[in-house]
Structures are given as C-alpha cells and as structure tokens.
XYZ file of C-alpha atoms in Angstrom:
468
model
C 52.154 8.538 -49.774
C 54.713 6.129 -48.488
C 56.172 8.838 -46.269
C 52.752 9.506 -44.870
C 52.444 5.767 -44.187
C 55.710 5.776 -42.381
C 54.759 8.780 -40.174
C 51.409 7.099 -39.323
C 53.209 3.894 -38.262
C 55.736 5.866 -36.239
C 52.881 7.948 -34.568
C 50.937 4.792 -33.699
C 54.065 3.161 -32.349
C 54.956 6.206 -30.317
C 51.475 6.433 -29.085
C 51.619 2.901 -28.002
C 54.868 3.399 -26.229
C 53.673 6.331 -24.476
C 50.477 4.660 -23.328
C 52.384 1.704 -22.105
C 54.758 3.949 -20.234
C 51.950 5.731 -18.727
C 50.283 2.354 -17.614
C 53.600 1.556 -15.768
C 53.612 4.823 -14.041
C 52.644 5.781 -10.602
C 50.118 8.160 -12.073
C 48.116 5.254 -13.702
C 48.018 3.507 -10.183
C 46.676 6.519 -8.558
C 44.274 6.922 -11.351
C 42.833 3.525 -10.748
C 42.644 4.091 -7.025
C 40.819 7.515 -7.708
C 38.269 5.701 -10.101
C 37.568 2.976 -7.461
C 37.099 5.611 -4.847
C 34.718 7.647 -7.143
C 32.531 4.540 -7.868
C 32.502 3.191 -4.425
C 32.724 6.352 -2.451
C 35.811 5.145 -0.635
C 39.397 6.057 -0.199
C 41.518 3.315 -1.866
C 45.147 2.335 -2.058
C 46.675 -0.073 -4.522
C 49.866 -1.952 -3.575
C 52.646 -1.594 -6.110
C 52.039 -2.943 -9.567
C 54.238 -5.694 -11.288
C 54.011 -5.366 -14.935
C 54.643 -7.840 -17.898
C 53.771 -6.208 -20.979
C 50.129 -5.210 -20.566
C 49.558 -7.875 -17.921
C 49.765 -6.628 -14.289
C 49.698 -8.081 -10.885
C 49.369 -6.557 -7.311
C 49.335 -8.042 -3.935
C 46.220 -6.334 -2.868
C 43.842 -3.171 -2.365
C 42.826 -1.484 0.869
C 39.811 0.868 0.793
C 37.720 2.404 3.572
C 34.474 4.348 3.497
C 32.068 6.224 5.720
C 28.869 5.473 3.729
C 27.286 2.374 2.588
C 30.686 0.702 1.566
C 32.669 0.595 4.939
C 35.636 -1.309 3.521
C 37.119 -3.240 0.789
C 40.138 -5.711 1.053
C 41.477 -7.652 -1.820
C 44.412 -9.916 -2.108
C 46.512 -11.198 -5.122
C 44.983 -9.387 -8.091
C 45.948 -10.184 -11.812
C 44.502 -8.504 -14.779
C 45.382 -7.181 -18.250
C 44.880 -3.619 -19.604
C 43.700 -3.277 -23.222
C 43.850 -0.322 -25.669
C 40.806 -1.139 -27.543
C 38.766 1.327 -25.595
C 41.135 4.180 -25.897
C 39.098 5.650 -28.894
C 36.026 5.645 -26.657
C 37.954 7.208 -23.695
C 38.108 4.234 -21.574
C 40.742 1.827 -20.197
C 39.698 -1.921 -20.833
C 40.288 -4.041 -17.805
C 40.361 -7.570 -19.148
C 39.841 -10.933 -17.375
C 40.525 -9.786 -13.898
C 41.270 -12.488 -11.300
C 41.083 -11.901 -7.576
C 42.078 -14.524 -5.114
C 40.312 -13.226 -1.998
C 37.985 -10.206 -1.689
C 36.280 -8.833 1.486
C 33.539 -6.287 1.109
C 31.965 -4.542 4.132
C 28.497 -2.838 3.940
C 26.909 -0.710 6.614
C 23.180 -0.130 6.163
C 22.993 1.863 9.332
C 25.463 4.547 8.227
C 24.099 7.947 7.321
C 24.136 8.617 3.567
C 22.773 12.270 3.396
C 24.914 14.348 0.993
C 26.892 11.395 -0.131
C 25.455 11.715 -3.576
C 26.586 15.321 -4.033
C 30.173 14.507 -2.774
C 30.546 11.846 -5.451
C 29.356 14.169 -8.277
C 31.806 16.872 -7.289
C 34.682 14.407 -6.966
C 33.890 13.064 -10.381
C 33.742 16.503 -12.092
C 36.943 17.591 -10.430
C 38.912 14.459 -11.375
C 37.805 14.519 -14.960
C 38.592 18.206 -15.349
C 42.151 17.482 -14.231
C 42.474 14.939 -17.026
C 43.882 16.634 -20.235
C 44.250 15.429 -23.618
C 43.297 11.993 -25.189
C 44.232 9.891 -22.251
C 41.162 7.623 -21.160
C 39.309 9.060 -18.333
C 37.173 5.870 -17.434
C 37.678 2.230 -16.631
C 35.672 -0.558 -18.299
C 35.699 -3.965 -16.587
C 35.503 -6.782 -19.016
C 35.046 -9.664 -16.592
C 35.851 -10.515 -13.014
C 36.598 -13.744 -11.350
C 36.745 -13.971 -7.503
C 37.921 -17.323 -5.885
C 37.033 -16.381 -2.343
C 34.381 -13.544 -1.793
C 33.085 -12.581 1.582
C 30.356 -9.976 2.203
C 30.093 -8.578 5.693
C 27.059 -6.329 6.313
C 25.718 -4.440 9.319
C 21.949 -3.928 9.270
C 19.368 -2.453 11.659
C 18.389 -6.005 12.585
C 22.133 -7.070 13.337
C 25.033 -8.398 11.366
C 24.758 -10.521 8.136
C 27.737 -12.342 6.525
C 28.130 -14.626 3.367
C 31.576 -16.093 3.106
C 33.518 -18.452 1.005
C 31.746 -17.623 -2.170
C 33.050 -18.112 -5.719
C 31.995 -15.254 -7.992
C 32.144 -14.665 -11.786
C 31.138 -11.340 -13.416
C 30.503 -11.219 -17.277
C 29.539 -8.256 -19.479
C 25.719 -7.890 -20.015
C 23.861 -5.569 -22.416
C 23.878 -1.975 -21.370
C 26.614 0.160 -19.856
C 28.106 -0.821 -16.504
C 25.940 -4.008 -16.536
C 27.148 -7.437 -15.758
C 25.928 -10.910 -15.368
C 26.680 -12.339 -11.870
C 27.162 -16.184 -10.925
C 27.840 -17.234 -7.426
C 28.625 -20.840 -6.280
C 29.092 -22.041 -2.753
C 29.366 -20.086 0.488
C 27.971 -19.814 3.903
C 25.315 -17.307 4.890
C 24.742 -16.251 8.565
C 22.007 -13.773 9.739
C 21.190 -12.331 12.968
C 17.936 -14.349 13.145
C 18.247 -16.378 16.219
C 16.240 -19.389 15.059
C 17.766 -19.521 11.540
C 21.012 -21.805 11.284
C 23.969 -20.931 9.053
C 22.798 -21.416 5.441
C 24.672 -23.017 2.518
C 24.620 -21.138 -0.692
C 24.234 -23.713 -3.453
C 24.035 -21.426 -6.371
C 22.990 -17.766 -7.188
C 22.725 -15.944 -10.526
C 21.613 -12.473 -11.264
C 22.511 -9.174 -12.833
C 24.081 -5.945 -11.867
C 23.292 -2.604 -13.635
C 24.444 0.857 -12.453
C 23.999 0.230 -8.671
C 20.973 -2.217 -9.076
C 21.305 -5.748 -8.108
C 18.827 -8.344 -9.544
C 18.829 -11.913 -8.155
C 17.143 -14.041 -10.877
C 17.723 -17.404 -9.205
C 18.944 -18.373 -5.849
C 19.187 -21.859 -4.112
C 20.150 -22.221 -0.589
C 20.175 -25.332 1.693
C 19.217 -25.183 5.362
C 18.960 -27.618 8.328
C 19.105 -31.302 7.226
C 17.174 -31.441 3.891
C 15.713 -27.960 3.635
C 15.824 -26.032 0.478
C 15.091 -22.280 -0.107
C 14.635 -20.986 -3.706
C 13.924 -17.341 -4.600
C 14.555 -14.127 -6.364
C 14.792 -10.413 -5.519
C 16.443 -7.119 -6.047
C 18.476 -4.428 -4.282
C 19.077 -0.725 -5.166
C 22.194 0.780 -3.767
C 21.102 4.440 -4.109
C 17.980 4.167 -1.800
C 19.078 0.909 -0.056
C 15.592 -0.632 -0.817
C 15.525 -4.507 -1.249
C 13.047 -7.249 -1.560
C 13.339 -10.953 -1.743
C 10.614 -13.608 -2.236
C 10.909 -17.416 -2.242
C 9.779 -20.803 -1.196
C 11.063 -23.215 1.407
C 10.657 -27.049 1.369
C 12.047 -30.053 3.064
C 11.835 -28.496 6.518
C 10.896 -30.329 9.807
C 8.950 -28.685 12.803
C 11.606 -29.925 15.160
C 14.238 -28.096 13.190
C 12.573 -24.649 13.015
C 10.660 -24.644 16.265
C 12.218 -24.093 19.793
C 12.744 -26.808 22.122
C 9.306 -26.361 23.923
C 7.180 -26.292 20.727
C 9.104 -28.988 18.876
C 7.851 -31.302 21.391
C 4.324 -30.299 20.613
C 4.153 -30.173 16.926
C 5.759 -32.445 14.383
C 5.573 -32.666 10.671
C 7.056 -31.670 7.367
C 7.007 -27.878 6.600
C 6.652 -25.981 3.415
C 6.463 -22.176 3.130
C 6.250 -19.091 0.870
C 7.746 -15.880 2.024
C 8.794 -12.315 1.212
C 11.274 -10.141 2.806
C 11.796 -6.490 2.219
C 12.103 -2.899 3.574
C 9.645 -1.336 1.247
C 8.042 0.528 4.218
C 11.251 1.855 5.472
C 11.571 -0.857 8.011
C 12.511 -4.396 7.849
C 9.453 -6.735 7.303
C 8.713 -10.316 6.283
C 5.521 -12.111 5.577
C 4.219 -15.441 4.156
C 2.402 -18.610 4.565
C 3.360 -21.843 6.103
C 1.756 -25.404 5.649
C 2.428 -28.532 7.703
C 1.964 -31.937 6.239
C 1.961 -35.275 8.092
C 1.507 -33.178 11.325
C 1.101 -34.522 14.679
C 0.055 -32.409 17.603
C 0.699 -33.479 21.317
C 0.905 -32.241 24.808
C -1.148 -29.133 24.173
C -2.785 -27.812 27.315
C -6.235 -27.130 25.931
C -6.361 -30.556 24.229
C -5.034 -32.380 27.286
C -7.859 -30.774 29.239
C -10.461 -31.933 26.655
C -8.941 -35.356 26.797
C -9.359 -35.577 30.563
C -12.963 -34.102 30.448
C -13.974 -36.454 27.656
C -12.197 -39.370 29.256
C -10.430 -40.224 25.979
C -6.910 -40.346 24.632
C -8.007 -39.174 21.392
C -6.940 -35.474 22.109
C -3.606 -36.582 23.565
C -2.094 -37.223 20.225
C -3.721 -35.694 17.222
C -2.897 -36.548 13.607
C -3.476 -33.425 11.681
C -5.301 -33.629 8.395
C -4.916 -29.896 7.857
C -2.461 -27.261 9.316
C -1.573 -23.987 7.815
C -1.251 -20.243 8.858
C -0.380 -16.932 7.185
C 2.235 -15.101 8.948
C 3.782 -11.341 9.186
C 6.753 -10.015 11.159
C 7.261 -6.249 11.612
C 8.692 -3.976 14.446
C 9.250 -6.889 16.591
C 5.642 -8.311 16.499
C 4.742 -11.649 14.821
C 1.196 -11.948 13.601
C -0.312 -15.327 12.816
C -3.642 -15.089 10.905
C -6.018 -17.588 9.392
C -4.507 -20.291 11.526
C -6.055 -23.710 11.004
C -5.240 -27.161 12.703
C -7.713 -29.824 12.049
C -8.138 -33.511 12.463
C -10.976 -35.100 10.487
C -13.572 -36.601 12.812
C -12.319 -35.007 15.853
C -11.578 -31.270 16.127
C -10.834 -28.016 14.328
C -8.746 -24.959 15.779
C -9.139 -21.594 13.788
C -8.113 -18.033 14.604
C -5.432 -15.373 14.965
C -2.484 -15.165 17.303
C -0.156 -12.180 17.940
C 3.364 -12.649 19.523
C 5.326 -9.762 21.102
C 8.592 -10.808 22.413
C 7.659 -13.895 24.403
C 4.208 -12.662 25.184
C 1.160 -14.313 23.213
C -2.357 -13.207 22.676
C -4.710 -15.317 20.656
C -8.310 -15.256 19.779
C -9.380 -18.756 18.452
C -12.341 -20.963 17.775
C -12.370 -24.561 18.744
C -14.740 -27.071 17.051
C -15.322 -30.655 18.232
C -17.545 -33.495 17.132
C -20.719 -33.688 19.019
C -20.799 -36.262 21.880
C -17.174 -35.969 22.972
C -18.221 -33.984 26.007
C -21.802 -35.119 26.442
C -21.083 -36.607 30.004
C -19.874 -33.236 31.172
C -22.652 -31.032 32.719
C -23.335 -27.857 30.497
C -20.150 -28.510 28.178
C -21.997 -29.064 24.963
C -25.035 -26.856 25.756
C -23.639 -23.883 27.571
C -19.893 -23.588 26.494
C -19.915 -25.246 22.914
C -22.666 -24.349 20.363
C -23.454 -25.966 17.128
C -22.059 -24.564 13.876
C -20.599 -25.058 10.664
C -19.013 -28.303 9.613
C -21.330 -30.198 11.792
C -19.129 -29.260 14.853
C -19.657 -27.782 18.272
C -17.775 -24.523 18.653
C -16.436 -22.464 21.373
C -14.061 -19.415 21.499
C -10.706 -19.642 23.219
C -8.568 -16.774 24.484
C -4.980 -17.529 24.634
C -2.481 -15.513 26.761
C 0.629 -15.806 28.848
C 3.878 -16.687 27.159
C 5.185 -19.037 24.446
C 6.674 -21.047 27.123
C 3.757 -21.020 29.374
C 0.436 -20.385 27.450
C -2.737 -19.905 29.308
C -6.344 -20.484 28.085
C -9.886 -19.593 29.447
C -11.690 -22.783 28.420
C -11.142 -24.636 31.550
C -12.649 -21.835 33.715
C -15.741 -21.675 31.523
C -16.167 -25.456 31.768
C -16.118 -25.219 35.450
C -18.268 -22.241 35.601
C -20.848 -23.991 33.277
C -20.783 -26.991 35.756
C -21.169 -24.707 38.571
C -24.483 -23.401 37.147
C -25.557 -26.983 36.657
C -25.389 -27.506 40.303
C -28.393 -25.337 40.564
C -30.120 -27.917 38.525
C -29.184 -30.680 41.113
C -26.010 -32.058 39.632
C -23.188 -31.120 42.020
C -21.373 -34.301 41.485
C -20.882 -33.446 37.880
C -19.241 -30.117 38.731
C -16.958 -31.722 41.201
C -15.770 -34.069 38.602
C -14.918 -31.159 36.296
C -12.896 -29.530 39.093
C -11.000 -32.826 39.868
C -10.344 -33.519 36.226
C -9.027 -29.904 35.780
C -6.778 -30.383 38.790
C -5.375 -33.503 37.413
C -4.551 -31.959 33.978
C -3.273 -28.585 35.106
C -1.518 -29.818 38.240
C -1.162 -28.186 41.607
C -0.565 -24.697 39.983
C -4.141 -24.608 38.851
C -5.408 -23.165 42.204
C -6.870 -19.992 40.671
C -9.069 -21.615 38.079
C -10.194 -24.350 40.445
C -10.905 -21.896 43.284
C -13.283 -20.080 41.020
C -15.043 -23.144 40.121
C -15.437 -24.317 43.747
C -16.627 -20.827 44.776
C -19.325 -20.887 42.139
C -20.301 -24.414 43.421
C -20.657 -23.352 47.024
C -22.465 -20.273 46.172
C -24.797 -22.250 43.983
C -25.502 -24.704 46.757
C -26.531 -22.020 49.247
C -29.125 -20.462 46.902
C -30.328 -23.631 45.032
C -33.798 -23.478 46.410
C -34.268 -19.591 45.716
C -32.412 -19.362 42.530
C -33.181 -22.563 40.693
C -35.989 -21.059 38.658
C -34.118 -17.767 37.777
C -31.027 -19.774 36.523
C -33.185 -22.128 34.465
C -34.743 -19.092 32.820
C -31.340 -17.416 31.993
C -29.968 -20.499 30.534
C -33.249 -21.172 28.445
C -34.003 -24.517 29.873
C-alpha cells in the first residue's frame, strides 16, 4: 500500500512537471494563439512568454481578421495558468491583466460562410490534440486598464476610448459580468458631441452582450441613461434610454438655436431590427421660449402686437423617428396659454422640409384684418380659431403659405369695398418678409387690381361664394 502511495505521488509529480514543461513550450504559446483565433475568427500571434512558475507575462498580442473582428492589439499582458480544470479538459487562465487593448470591429464586412469556417477549424484543431492535455481555455477574470473599441458601421465610424474594463465570471459557461468605468465615445452623428462614459455594467454570454445599466454625460449638464443588447452572430443590436439636462442651444444648429430655447428631456430607442439603422423617441421642452419664427412674425405684424415676437411656451413636445436618411416629426405641439397653439407633422429629408400643421390663435387678435378671422381662420376646439399651414423650403430658409392666403382673403374683401385693408396686409407682409417677398406680394396685388376692375359686376357673386 505504501508502495502504491509512493507511485501515485511520483506520478502526480511527474504529471505536474510535464504539464509545467508543456506550458513553457512553444507549443502552448501556439495553442493559445489558435484558441484565440478560433474564438474570434482571427489570425493571432503572441509575443514570447516570460514564465515565473505558473505566472506568465508577454509584451503583447497582434491579431487580424476579415470578418466582424478586424484587429486585436494588446500590450503588456500578465496572467497565471491553473491546473484545477485539467480534469475537465480546460486550462484555467486566472486573474489576467492587460495594460492596453484595442479592438477593431467592422460591421460592413461580409460574414457569409464565416460560421462554417470556424466550425471546421475547431474540429480539426481538436482532433489533432491527443491524450489528456486540455483542449480548451477558461478565463477566470480579466482587467483592462486602457480599452479602446474602434468600429466601422454603415453610418460611419464609432469609437470608445480610454475605458477601464473588468470581467468576472457569471453563471453559465462562457458567461461574464462586465463593468466599464470612464472613457470617451464618439459617433459619426454630426450634431452629437463626444460623450463621456461615466459607468457601464452588463453581461457577456456566448456572443451576446447585454448592457444592463449605462450612464453617459453629454454637453454641459446632459445625462443619458439606458440599457440594450447586441448579438455577435446576427449583428442585431438595440438600445433604449432617456436623456435629461440638455439645452436647446446645445443640440440644435446655429439657425434654430436662435429661434428655440429651453430645457430638453427625451426618451429614445436605437436599433437595426429591420436590417437598417433606425432611431425613434419623444422629446419634451420645458421653460421653452420661441422667437424669430417667420409665421409668428407675420402674425405679430398683422395683429400689430409683439405678443407673437417672443412666445413663452406652456407646452412643447414631439414624437420623432429617423430611418434611411429621413427624420419624421409627428404629433408636434407648441402652445402658449392664452395666445396660440401649433400642431402637426413635419418630414425632413436632408435639408428639405415638408410640414402639414394647424395653427390656432385666440379670437380677436386678427379682428382688424379683412377676412383673416372669417375666411382664413375658422372656429374650432379649445376655443381657438384654426387654420392649416403648409411648411416647405429648407431648414435654413423655411417657407409657409399663410401670408399668401391672408393677402388673398384681403383681396376678396376689396370686392366688398375695403381696398385699404388689403393694401395694409400687403405692406405689412412686405415689412415682415423683406424685399424678397415679391412673389407673395405680387399675387396679392394682382388679386386686388383684378378685384377693383370687376367690383361692380362681381360683388354679388363673391358675396354668395363667401356666404355673406
């Protein structure tokens, strides 16, 4: 019995020494490179290992791929190999630390056939392994001091740099908890500034990434919180969240930041579930102030009041959606109690704008203008007078059809003997729109002149059409 014990001790010692010798060999370094290549579908090369017992260090890793993962670069890696998983056929890689890691992803690369290639490589490699030498690698934990992610998407480049990352084991095979602190996030969205990653936590499991909590700061005092997921096999992703602490003058362009001010809150969703990038959500403005809007300036001139020049908004919100280069604004509402309410939908393609809106004003504001509150505006809900407005042109130079209709209405009123009222509308429109308002004004003057010529013969007919 004693002899058996001695034989067992010698066998274990011999096995330990053989395993240790194998770890220190070139074969083990190539094995790890092959395992990494199999898992990430890349060609990986490790720099020479420096061993101290079971602890090992290397200056870095270089890996290149032609599919989703385009490159991996790591510097100053330190870890320790354990024998506790040998009985399960795995090498235990304990407490790995990486000083710097750069990961490149290419979402535009073709992936057809990649999965079959990985399976064949896995089978061949494992068939070459004989005996009881472990055939797999099990990562216990990973700490990265400086992690950078560089991704190429259909919408342009995205980068996240300067992150500190910690991976810890979670329940389930190939499953890890992920914690990220710090870092800067840049996207290809022109109006979105660099974002600061405050913290991020989630879970990785066999190619699926789940973000359970993310907090990002933006602009001066903005905060974005959200959660989402990404599947590496089909490259489907989705992310939902809320934004707060934003200012209109921070997220709007120079032109519109002068027209609209206030505090912005939003909920949003970003995904490619339809096969293309898409985003949607809702946006609310509090303490809003609306100024220098052409339509409102015209009303201010017509009503001879400054109440439309600068409007304190009691309500301002909109639902939005972006897909295929088109931004759709629906259920748009901008309202000021006791003055006006603007509702409707707007579509933006590039810089071109097309909107169908309804403008409601309190009765009496345009009472001194011929035909305004009878032919252009009609009584409706909320005790307001309503009229439709068609917005066209560009974001930098929007156009509206309200001025023309007010002039036309005044022109008809000429037939009732009020030419001076119509002339006033034309002059007011010119003062608001400037010298470039010739087309609208010319239409109004033409109607006025034609009305004066036929006033005697057509007066009765026009009155009948207008229901007077």
